[in-house]
Short mmCIF file of C-alpha atoms and ligand atoms in Angstrom, two decimals:
data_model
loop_
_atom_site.label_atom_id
_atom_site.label_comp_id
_atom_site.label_asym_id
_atom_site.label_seq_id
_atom_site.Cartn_x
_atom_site.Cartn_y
_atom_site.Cartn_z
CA UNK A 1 87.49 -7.92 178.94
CA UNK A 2 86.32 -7.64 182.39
CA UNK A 3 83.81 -4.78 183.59
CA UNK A 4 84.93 -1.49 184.98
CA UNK A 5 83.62 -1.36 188.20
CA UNK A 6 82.98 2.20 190.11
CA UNK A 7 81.92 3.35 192.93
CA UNK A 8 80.23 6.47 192.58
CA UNK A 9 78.52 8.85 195.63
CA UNK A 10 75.35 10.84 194.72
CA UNK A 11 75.95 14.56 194.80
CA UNK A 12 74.53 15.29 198.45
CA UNK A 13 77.42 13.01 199.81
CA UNK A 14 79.85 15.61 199.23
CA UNK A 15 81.31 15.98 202.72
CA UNK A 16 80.20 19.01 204.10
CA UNK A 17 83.43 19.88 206.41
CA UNK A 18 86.81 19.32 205.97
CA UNK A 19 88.30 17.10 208.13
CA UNK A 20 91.64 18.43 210.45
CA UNK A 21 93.91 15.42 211.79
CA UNK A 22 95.58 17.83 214.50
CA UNK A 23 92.10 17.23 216.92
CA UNK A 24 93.64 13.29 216.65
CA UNK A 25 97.47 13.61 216.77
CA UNK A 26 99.05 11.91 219.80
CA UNK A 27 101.64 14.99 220.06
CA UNK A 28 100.97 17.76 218.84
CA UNK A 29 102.98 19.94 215.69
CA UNK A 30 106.44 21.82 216.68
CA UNK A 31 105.52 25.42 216.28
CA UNK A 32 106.10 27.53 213.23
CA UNK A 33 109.01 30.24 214.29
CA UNK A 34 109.45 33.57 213.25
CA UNK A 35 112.91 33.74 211.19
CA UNK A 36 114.90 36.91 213.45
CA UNK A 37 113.25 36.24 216.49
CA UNK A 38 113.19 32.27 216.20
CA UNK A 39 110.09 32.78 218.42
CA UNK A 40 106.73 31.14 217.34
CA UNK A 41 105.05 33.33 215.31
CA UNK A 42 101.00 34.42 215.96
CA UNK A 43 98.19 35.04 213.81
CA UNK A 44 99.35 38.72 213.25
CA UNK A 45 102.45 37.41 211.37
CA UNK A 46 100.56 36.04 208.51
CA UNK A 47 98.38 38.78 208.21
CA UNK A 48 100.28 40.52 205.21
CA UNK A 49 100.26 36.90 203.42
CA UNK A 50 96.83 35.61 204.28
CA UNK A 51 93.50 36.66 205.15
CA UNK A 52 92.44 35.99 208.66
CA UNK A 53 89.87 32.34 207.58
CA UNK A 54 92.74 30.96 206.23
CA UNK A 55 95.37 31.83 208.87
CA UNK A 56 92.61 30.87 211.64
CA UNK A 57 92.62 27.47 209.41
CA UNK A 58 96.33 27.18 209.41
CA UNK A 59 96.26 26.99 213.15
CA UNK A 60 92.43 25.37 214.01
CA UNK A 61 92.46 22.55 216.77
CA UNK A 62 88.81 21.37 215.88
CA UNK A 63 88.04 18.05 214.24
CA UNK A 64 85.86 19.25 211.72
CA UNK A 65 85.84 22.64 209.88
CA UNK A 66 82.35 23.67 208.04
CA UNK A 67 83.00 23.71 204.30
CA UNK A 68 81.43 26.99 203.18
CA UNK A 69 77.92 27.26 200.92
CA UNK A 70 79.66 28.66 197.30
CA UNK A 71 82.80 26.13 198.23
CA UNK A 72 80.38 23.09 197.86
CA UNK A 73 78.28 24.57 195.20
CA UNK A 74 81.52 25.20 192.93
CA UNK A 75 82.25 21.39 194.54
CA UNK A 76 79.03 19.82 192.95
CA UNK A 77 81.22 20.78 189.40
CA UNK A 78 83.18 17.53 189.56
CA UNK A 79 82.27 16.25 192.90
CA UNK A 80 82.08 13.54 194.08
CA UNK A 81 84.65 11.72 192.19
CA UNK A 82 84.76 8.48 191.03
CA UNK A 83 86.44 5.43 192.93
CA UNK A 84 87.22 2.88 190.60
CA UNK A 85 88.70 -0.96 191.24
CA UNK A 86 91.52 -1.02 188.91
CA UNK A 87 90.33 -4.83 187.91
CA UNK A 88 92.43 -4.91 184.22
CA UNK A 89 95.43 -3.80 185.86
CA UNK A 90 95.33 -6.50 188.63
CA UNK A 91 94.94 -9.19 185.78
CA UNK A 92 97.62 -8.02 184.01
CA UNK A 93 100.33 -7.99 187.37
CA UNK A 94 98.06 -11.59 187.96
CA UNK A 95 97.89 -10.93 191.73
CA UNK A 96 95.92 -11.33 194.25
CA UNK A 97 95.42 -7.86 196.04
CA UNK A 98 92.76 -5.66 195.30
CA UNK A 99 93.40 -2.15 194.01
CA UNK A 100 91.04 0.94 194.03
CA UNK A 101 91.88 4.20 193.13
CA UNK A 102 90.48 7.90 193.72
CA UNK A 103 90.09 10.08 190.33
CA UNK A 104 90.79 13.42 190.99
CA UNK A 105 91.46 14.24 186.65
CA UNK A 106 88.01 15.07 186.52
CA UNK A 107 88.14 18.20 188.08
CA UNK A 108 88.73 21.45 185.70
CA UNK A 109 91.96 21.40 185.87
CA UNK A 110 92.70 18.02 185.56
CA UNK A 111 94.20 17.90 189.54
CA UNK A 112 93.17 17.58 192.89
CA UNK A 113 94.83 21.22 192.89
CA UNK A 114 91.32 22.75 192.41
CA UNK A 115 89.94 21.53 196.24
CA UNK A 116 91.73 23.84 197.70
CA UNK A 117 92.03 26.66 194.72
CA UNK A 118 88.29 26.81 195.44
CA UNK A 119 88.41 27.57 198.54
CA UNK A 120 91.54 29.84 198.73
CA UNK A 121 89.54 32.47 196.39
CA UNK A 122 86.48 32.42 197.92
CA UNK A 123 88.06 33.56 201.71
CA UNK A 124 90.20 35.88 200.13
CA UNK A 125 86.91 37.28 198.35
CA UNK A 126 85.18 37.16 201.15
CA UNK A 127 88.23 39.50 202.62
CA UNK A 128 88.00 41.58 199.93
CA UNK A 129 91.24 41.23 198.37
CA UNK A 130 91.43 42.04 194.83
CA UNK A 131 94.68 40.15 193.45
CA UNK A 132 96.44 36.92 194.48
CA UNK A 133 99.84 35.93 193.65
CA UNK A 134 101.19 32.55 193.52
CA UNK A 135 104.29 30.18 192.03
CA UNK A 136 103.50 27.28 190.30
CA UNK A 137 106.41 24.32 189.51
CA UNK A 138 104.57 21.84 186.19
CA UNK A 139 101.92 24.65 186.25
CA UNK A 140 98.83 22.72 187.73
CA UNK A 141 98.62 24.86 191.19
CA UNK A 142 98.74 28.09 188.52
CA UNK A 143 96.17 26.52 186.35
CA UNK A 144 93.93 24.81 189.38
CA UNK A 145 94.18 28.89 190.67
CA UNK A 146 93.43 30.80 187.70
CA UNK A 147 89.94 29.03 187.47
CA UNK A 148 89.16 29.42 190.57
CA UNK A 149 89.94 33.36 190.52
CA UNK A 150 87.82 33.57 187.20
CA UNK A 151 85.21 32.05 189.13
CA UNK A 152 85.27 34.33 192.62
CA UNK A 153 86.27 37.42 190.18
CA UNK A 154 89.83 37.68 191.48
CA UNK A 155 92.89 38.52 189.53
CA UNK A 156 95.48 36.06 189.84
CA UNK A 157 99.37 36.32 188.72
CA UNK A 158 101.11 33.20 188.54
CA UNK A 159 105.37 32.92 188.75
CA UNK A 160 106.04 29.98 186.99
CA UNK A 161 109.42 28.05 187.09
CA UNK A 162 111.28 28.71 183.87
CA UNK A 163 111.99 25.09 182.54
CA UNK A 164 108.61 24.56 183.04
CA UNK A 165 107.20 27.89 181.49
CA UNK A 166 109.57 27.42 178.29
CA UNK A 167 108.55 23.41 177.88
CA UNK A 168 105.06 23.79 178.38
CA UNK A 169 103.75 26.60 177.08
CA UNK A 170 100.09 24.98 176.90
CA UNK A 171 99.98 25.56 180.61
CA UNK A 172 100.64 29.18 180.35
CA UNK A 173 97.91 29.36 177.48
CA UNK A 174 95.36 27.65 179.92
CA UNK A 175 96.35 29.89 182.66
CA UNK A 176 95.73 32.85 180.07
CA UNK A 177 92.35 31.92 179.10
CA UNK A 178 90.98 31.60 182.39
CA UNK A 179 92.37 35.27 182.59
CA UNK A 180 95.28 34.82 184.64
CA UNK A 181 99.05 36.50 184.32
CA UNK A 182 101.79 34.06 184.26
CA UNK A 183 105.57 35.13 184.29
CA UNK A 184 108.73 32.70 184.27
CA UNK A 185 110.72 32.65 187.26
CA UNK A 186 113.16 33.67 187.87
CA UNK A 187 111.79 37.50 187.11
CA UNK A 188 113.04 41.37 186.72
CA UNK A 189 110.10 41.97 188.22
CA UNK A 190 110.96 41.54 191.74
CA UNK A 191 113.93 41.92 194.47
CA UNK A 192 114.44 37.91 195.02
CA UNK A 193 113.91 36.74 191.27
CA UNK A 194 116.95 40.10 190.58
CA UNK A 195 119.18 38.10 192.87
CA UNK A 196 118.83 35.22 191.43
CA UNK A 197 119.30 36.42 187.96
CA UNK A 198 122.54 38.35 188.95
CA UNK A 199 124.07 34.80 190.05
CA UNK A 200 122.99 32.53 187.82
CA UNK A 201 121.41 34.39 184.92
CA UNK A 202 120.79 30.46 182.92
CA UNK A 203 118.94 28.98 186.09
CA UNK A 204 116.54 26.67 185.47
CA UNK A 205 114.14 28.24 188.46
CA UNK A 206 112.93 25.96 191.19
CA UNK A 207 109.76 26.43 193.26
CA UNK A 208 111.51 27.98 196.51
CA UNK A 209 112.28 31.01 193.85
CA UNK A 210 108.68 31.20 192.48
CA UNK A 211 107.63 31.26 196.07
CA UNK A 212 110.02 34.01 197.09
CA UNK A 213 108.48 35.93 194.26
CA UNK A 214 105.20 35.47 194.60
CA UNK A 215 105.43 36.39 198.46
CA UNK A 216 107.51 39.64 197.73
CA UNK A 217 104.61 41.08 196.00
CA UNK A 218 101.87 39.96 198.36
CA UNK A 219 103.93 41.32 201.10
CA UNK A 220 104.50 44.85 199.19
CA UNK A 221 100.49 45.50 198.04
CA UNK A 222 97.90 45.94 200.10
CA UNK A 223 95.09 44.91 198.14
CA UNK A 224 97.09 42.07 197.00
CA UNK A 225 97.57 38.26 199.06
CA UNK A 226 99.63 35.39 198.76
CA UNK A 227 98.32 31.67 197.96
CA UNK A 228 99.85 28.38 198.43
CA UNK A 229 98.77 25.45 196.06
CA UNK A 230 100.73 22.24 198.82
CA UNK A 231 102.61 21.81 201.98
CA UNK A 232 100.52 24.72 204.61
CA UNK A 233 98.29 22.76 207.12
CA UNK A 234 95.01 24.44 205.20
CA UNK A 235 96.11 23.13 202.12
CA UNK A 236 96.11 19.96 203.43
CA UNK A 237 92.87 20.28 205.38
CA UNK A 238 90.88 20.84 202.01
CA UNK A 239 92.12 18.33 200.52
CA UNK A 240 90.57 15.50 202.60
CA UNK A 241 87.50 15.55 200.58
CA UNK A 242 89.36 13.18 198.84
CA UNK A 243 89.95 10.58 201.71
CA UNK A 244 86.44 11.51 203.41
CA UNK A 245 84.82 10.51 199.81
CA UNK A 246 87.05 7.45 199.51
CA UNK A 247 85.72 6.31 203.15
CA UNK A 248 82.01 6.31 201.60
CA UNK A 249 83.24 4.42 198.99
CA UNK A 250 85.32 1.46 199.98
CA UNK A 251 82.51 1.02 202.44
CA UNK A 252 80.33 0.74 199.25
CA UNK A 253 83.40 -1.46 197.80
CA UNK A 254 83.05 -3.87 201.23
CA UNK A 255 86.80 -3.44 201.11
CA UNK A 256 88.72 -1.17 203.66
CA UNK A 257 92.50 -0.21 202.41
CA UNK A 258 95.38 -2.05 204.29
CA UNK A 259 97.47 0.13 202.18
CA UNK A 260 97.08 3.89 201.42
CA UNK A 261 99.38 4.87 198.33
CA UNK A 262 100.00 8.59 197.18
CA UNK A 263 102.75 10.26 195.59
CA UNK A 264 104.20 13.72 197.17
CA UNK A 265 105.24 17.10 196.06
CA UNK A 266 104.25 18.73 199.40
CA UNK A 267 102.40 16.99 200.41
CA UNK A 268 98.53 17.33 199.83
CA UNK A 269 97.22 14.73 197.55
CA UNK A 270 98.77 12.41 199.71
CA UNK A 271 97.40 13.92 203.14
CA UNK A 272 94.08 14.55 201.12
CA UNK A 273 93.21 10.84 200.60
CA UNK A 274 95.43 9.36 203.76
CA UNK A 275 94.25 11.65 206.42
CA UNK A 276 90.56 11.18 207.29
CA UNK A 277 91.76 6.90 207.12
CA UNK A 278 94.45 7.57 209.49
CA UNK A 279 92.41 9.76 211.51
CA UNK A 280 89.71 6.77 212.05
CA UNK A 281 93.29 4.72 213.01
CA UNK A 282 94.28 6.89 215.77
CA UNK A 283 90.64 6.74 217.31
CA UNK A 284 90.99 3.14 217.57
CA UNK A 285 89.25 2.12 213.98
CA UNK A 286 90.77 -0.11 211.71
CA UNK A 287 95.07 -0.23 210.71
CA UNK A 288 96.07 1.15 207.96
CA UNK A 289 99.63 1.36 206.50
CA UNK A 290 99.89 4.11 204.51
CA UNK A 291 103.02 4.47 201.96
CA UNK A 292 104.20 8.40 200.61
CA UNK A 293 105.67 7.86 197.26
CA UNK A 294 108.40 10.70 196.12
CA UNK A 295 110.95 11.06 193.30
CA UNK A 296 114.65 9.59 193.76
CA UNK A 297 115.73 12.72 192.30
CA UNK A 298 113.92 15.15 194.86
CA UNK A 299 113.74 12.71 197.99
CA UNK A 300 112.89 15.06 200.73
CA UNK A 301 111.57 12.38 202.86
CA UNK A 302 113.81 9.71 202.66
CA UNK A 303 116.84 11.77 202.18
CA UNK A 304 116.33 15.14 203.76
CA UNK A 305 116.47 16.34 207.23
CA UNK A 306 113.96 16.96 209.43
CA UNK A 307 114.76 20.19 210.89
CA UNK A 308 113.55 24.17 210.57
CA UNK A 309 113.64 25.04 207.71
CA UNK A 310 112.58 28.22 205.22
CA UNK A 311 109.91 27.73 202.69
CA UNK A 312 111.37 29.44 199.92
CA UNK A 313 115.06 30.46 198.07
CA UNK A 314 115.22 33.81 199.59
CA UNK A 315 114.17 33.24 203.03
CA UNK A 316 111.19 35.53 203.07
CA UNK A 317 108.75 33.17 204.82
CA UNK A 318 108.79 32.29 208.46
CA UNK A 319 110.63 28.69 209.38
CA UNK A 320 108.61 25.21 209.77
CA UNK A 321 109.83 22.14 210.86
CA UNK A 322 110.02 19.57 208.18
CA UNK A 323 111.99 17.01 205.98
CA UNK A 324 114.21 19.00 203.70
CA UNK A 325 116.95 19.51 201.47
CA UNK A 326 117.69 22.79 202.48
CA UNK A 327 116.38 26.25 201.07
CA UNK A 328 119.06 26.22 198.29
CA UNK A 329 118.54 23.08 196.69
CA UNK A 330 117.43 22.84 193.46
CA UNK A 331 116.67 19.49 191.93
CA UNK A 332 117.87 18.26 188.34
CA UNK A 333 114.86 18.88 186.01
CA UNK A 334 112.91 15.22 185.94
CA UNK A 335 110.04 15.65 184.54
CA UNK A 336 107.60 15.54 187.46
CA UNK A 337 107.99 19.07 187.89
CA UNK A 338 104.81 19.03 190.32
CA UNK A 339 107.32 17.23 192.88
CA UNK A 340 110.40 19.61 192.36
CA UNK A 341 109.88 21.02 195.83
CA UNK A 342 112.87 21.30 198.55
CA UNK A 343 110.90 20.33 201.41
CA UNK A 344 107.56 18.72 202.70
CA UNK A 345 104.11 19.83 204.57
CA UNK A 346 105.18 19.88 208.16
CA UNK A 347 102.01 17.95 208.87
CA UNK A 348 103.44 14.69 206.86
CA UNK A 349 107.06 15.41 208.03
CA UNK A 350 105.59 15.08 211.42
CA UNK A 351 103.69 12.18 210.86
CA UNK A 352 106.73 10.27 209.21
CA UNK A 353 108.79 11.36 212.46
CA UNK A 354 105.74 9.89 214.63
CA UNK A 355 106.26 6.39 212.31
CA UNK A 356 102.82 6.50 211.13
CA UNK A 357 103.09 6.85 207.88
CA UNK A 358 106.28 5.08 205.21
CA UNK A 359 108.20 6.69 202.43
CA UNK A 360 109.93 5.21 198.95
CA UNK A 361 111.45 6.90 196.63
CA UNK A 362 111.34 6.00 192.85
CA UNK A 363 113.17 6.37 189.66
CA UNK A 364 110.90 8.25 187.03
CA UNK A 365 111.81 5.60 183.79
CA UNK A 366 110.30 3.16 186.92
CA UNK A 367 107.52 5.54 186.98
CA UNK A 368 106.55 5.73 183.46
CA UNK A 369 106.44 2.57 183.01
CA UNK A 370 103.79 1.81 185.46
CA UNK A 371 102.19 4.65 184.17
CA UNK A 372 101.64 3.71 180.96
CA UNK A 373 101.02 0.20 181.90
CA UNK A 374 97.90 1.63 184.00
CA UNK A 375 97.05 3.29 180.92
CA UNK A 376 97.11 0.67 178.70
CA UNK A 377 94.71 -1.48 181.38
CA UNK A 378 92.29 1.05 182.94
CA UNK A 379 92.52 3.52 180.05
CA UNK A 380 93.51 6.80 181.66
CA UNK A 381 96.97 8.31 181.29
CA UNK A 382 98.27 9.59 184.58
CA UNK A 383 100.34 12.62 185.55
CA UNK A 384 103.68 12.29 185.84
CA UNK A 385 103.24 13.02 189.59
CA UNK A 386 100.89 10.76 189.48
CA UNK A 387 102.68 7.61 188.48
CA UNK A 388 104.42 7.30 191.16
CA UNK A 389 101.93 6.69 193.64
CA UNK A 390 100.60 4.23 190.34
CA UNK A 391 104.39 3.05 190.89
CA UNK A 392 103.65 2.46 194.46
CA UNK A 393 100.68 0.52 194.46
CA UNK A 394 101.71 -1.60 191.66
CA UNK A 395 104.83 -2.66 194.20
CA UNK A 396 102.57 -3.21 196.85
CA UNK A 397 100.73 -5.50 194.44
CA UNK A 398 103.64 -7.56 193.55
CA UNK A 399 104.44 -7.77 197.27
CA UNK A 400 101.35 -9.58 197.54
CA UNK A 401 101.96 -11.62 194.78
CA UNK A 402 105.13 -12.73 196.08
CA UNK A 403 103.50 -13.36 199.43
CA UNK A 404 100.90 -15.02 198.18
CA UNK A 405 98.61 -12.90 200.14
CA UNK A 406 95.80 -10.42 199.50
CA UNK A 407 95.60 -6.99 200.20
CA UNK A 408 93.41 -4.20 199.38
CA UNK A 409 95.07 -1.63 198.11
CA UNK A 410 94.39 2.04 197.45
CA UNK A 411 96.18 5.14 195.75
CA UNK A 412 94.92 8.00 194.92
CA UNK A 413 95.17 8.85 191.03
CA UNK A 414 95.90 13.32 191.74
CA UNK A 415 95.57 14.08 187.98
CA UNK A 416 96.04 12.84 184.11
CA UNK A 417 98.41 13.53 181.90
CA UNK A 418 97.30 15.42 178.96
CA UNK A 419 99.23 18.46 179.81
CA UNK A 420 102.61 16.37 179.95
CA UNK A 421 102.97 14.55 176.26
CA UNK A 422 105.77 15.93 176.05
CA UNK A 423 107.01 13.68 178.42
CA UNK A 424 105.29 10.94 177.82
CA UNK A 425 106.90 11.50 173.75
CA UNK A 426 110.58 11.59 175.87
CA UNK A 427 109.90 7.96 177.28
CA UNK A 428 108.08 6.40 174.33
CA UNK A 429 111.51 7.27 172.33
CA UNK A 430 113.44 6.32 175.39
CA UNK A 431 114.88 9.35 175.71
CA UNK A 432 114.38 9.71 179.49
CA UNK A 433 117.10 9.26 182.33
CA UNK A 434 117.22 8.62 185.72
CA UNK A 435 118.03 11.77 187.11
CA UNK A 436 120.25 12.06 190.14
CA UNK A 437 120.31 15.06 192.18
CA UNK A 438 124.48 16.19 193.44
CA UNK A 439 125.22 15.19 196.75
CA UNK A 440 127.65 17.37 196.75
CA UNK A 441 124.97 20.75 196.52
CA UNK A 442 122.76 18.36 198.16
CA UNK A 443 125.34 18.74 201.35
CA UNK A 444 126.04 22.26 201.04
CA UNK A 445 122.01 22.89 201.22
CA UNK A 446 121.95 21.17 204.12
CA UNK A 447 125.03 22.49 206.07
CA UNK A 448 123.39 26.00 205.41
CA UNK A 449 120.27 25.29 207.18
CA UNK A 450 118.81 27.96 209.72
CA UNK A 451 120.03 27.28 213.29
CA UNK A 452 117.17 27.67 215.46
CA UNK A 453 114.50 25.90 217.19
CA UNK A 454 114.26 23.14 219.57
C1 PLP B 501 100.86 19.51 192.31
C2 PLP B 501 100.70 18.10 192.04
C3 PLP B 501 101.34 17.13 192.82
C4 PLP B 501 102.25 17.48 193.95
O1 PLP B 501 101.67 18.21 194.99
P1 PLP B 501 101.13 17.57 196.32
O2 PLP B 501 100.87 18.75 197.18
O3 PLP B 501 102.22 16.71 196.88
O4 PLP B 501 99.92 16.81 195.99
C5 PLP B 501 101.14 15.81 192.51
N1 PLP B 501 100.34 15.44 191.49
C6 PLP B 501 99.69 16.33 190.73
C7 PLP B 501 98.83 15.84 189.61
C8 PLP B 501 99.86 17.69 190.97
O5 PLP B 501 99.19 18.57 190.23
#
């Protein structure tokens, strides 16, 4: 059996800003536009949603933004994390590239969701807000949220997507413990989740509900905000800890990635770890392909339209330019329910559009199976999320095999899967399908999508 090898940082190398690729874009992001006016919207817009750190983060221009004090200190919990070469699993493909991945499992809630759950509660402490709703889709953004508002002293009430909330009810325990509220979506308890009901009283829920939800109530209490857990350029921005970590340590690996592998949702695990590399790209540093892995059965990038767009079901927030599949569309329930989401962060969508980045999309039977080969090599059991960036790199690796050439290779590994068994149980006994999403609603999403913009 060969060694593990890691590459571990000591604590004070926790990167003490967050790094913001829009100071390095060669054109800049279309603007975010108000839904009646189809005007760009300003600072005051958000105001209801966010408090004003966060919206001034959503828009920042500067290349670095200062990580606050109590951020870092809550940080130093499971920070840095390790960077591992994945040395078993390269023996066991037999080729030639090199792969390295980023653990973010370590952290409390088993997901890279807690970077920016951190951080969220401590501006909207700092703003003196006193509850903060959110949706969550497999429940990790809820859970990553509800420790992070038990640790700032915020209450937090989670709208969780019903499939989800009835087939993992562990989640909603966790979420309880840490003192948060969690409620299935769609709910009585607001005007949007009603609606829903009324139509289609069996619905399975999908996140652009959740988010109507969760919005409705932020937007209707004063002493109450909203919180996103993907896609919103902040989001994004705290999660390059990841990538900025991952620099120190493939420098300490003598390896620097030609390929940069992460699965998406929305969009942040993926920017977390690919950013700060492609940022050192567009300066002039070193080439770096860098590959977006989604589900076949929710393939906003490679199948959706890159157009304006609303965030959520029932068209509450304002409109952003991204890949889609329309508002409406709600994808068959595979079981990586952390990438069930309609759209994508505007900031990858853009960067696809610009050709700088790639996206696949992959079966999830495909996607187990990789995962539980990784398992069975390096020992830790993925998310299902997860395995399809583990998906991703393993391709890459047989690319290289084929070529005969080698590459070094690096995904990052957003969370394990001890929360999903269930799953896991429903492709041991080879239960699971290869969901396909209906072109047909798939087309009707899509023809109903907001007419505005440039
Ligand atoms: C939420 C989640 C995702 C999807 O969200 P992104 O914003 O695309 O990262 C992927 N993996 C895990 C483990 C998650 O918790």
């Amino acid at each position: 059996m060969s060694k593990a090898v890691k590459y571990s940082l000591a604590e004070d190398q926790i990167p003490d800003h967050w790094y913001n690729i829009v100071a390095d874009l060669p054109e800049p992001l279309p603007p975010v536009l108000h839904p009646g006016t189809g005007q760009p919207i300003g600072p005051g817009d958000l105001a209801p949603l966010f408090p004003m750190a966060i919206i001034e983060q959503e828009v920042a221009t500067a290349r670095e933004i200062a990580i606050p004090g109590p951020v870092r200190d809550v940080y130093r919990m499971w920070r840095p994390t390790p960077l591992y070469r994945a040395r078993r699993l390269e023996q066991a493909i037999d080729t030639p590239a090199k792969i390295f991945y980023k653990y973010e499992g370590v952290s409390p809630s088993g997901s890279h969701k807690t970077n920016t759950a951190v951080a969220q509660a401590f501006y909207n402490r700092e703003a003196g807000v006193a509850r903060i709703t959110t949706e969550t889709g497999a429940g990790q953004w809820g859970s990553a949220l509800a420790i992070a508002g038990s640790l700032f002293g915020i209450d937090i009430k989670v709208f969780m997507v019903r499939v989800s909330y009835d087939h993992k009810p562990y989640r909603k325990a966790f979420m309880q413990a840490y003192g948060a509220e969690c409620v299935p979506s769609p709910s009585d308890e607001t005007e949007a989740g009603r609606a829903i009901l009324a139509e289609h009283p069996h619905t399975t829920g999908s996140l652009g509900i959740a988010i109507s939800e969760a919005v409705e109530i932020a937007a209707k209490n004063d002493d109450t905000k909203y919180s996103l857990g993907s896609v919103l350029n902040h989001v994004l921005l705290h999660q390059t800890v990841i990538g900025q970590e991952a620099l120190a340590q493939m420098e300490m690996a003598g390896a620097y990635p030609d390929v940069i592998v992460g699965c998406t949702g929305g969009g942040s695990n993926f920017a977390g770890i690919a950013l700060p590399f492609l940022g050192q790209k567009l300066r002039g540093g070193n080439d770096v392909r860098i590959v977006a892995c989604e589900p076949a059965a929710c393939p906003s990038l490679t199948r959706g339209k890159y157009a304006y767009d609303f965030g959520d079901t029932g068209h509450l927030t304002p409109l952003v330019k991204m890949h889609t599949l329309g508002s409406t569309f709600i994808p068959p329930g595979f079981h990586a329910g952390g990438l069930r989401y309609h759209g994508m962060a505007p900031l990858v969508s853009h960067l696809l559009a610009l050709d700088l980045i790639e996206a696949r999309a992959f079966h999830q039977r495909a996607c187990f199976e990789a995962g539980v080969q990784f398992a069975r090599t390096e020992g830790i059991l993925p998310a299902p999320e997860a395995n399809h960036a583990v998906r991703g790199a393993i391709d890459e690796a047989l690319e290289c095999k084929k070529q005969g050439v080698s590459r070094n290779i690096l995904f990052n590994l957003c969370g394990h899967g001890h929360f999903d068994m269930t799953a896991y149980d429903e492709y041991l006994a080879g239960n699971l399908t290869d969901r396909h999403y209906d072109q047909k609603q798939l087309d009707h999403a899509l023809g109903a999508l907001p007419r505005v913009g440039p």
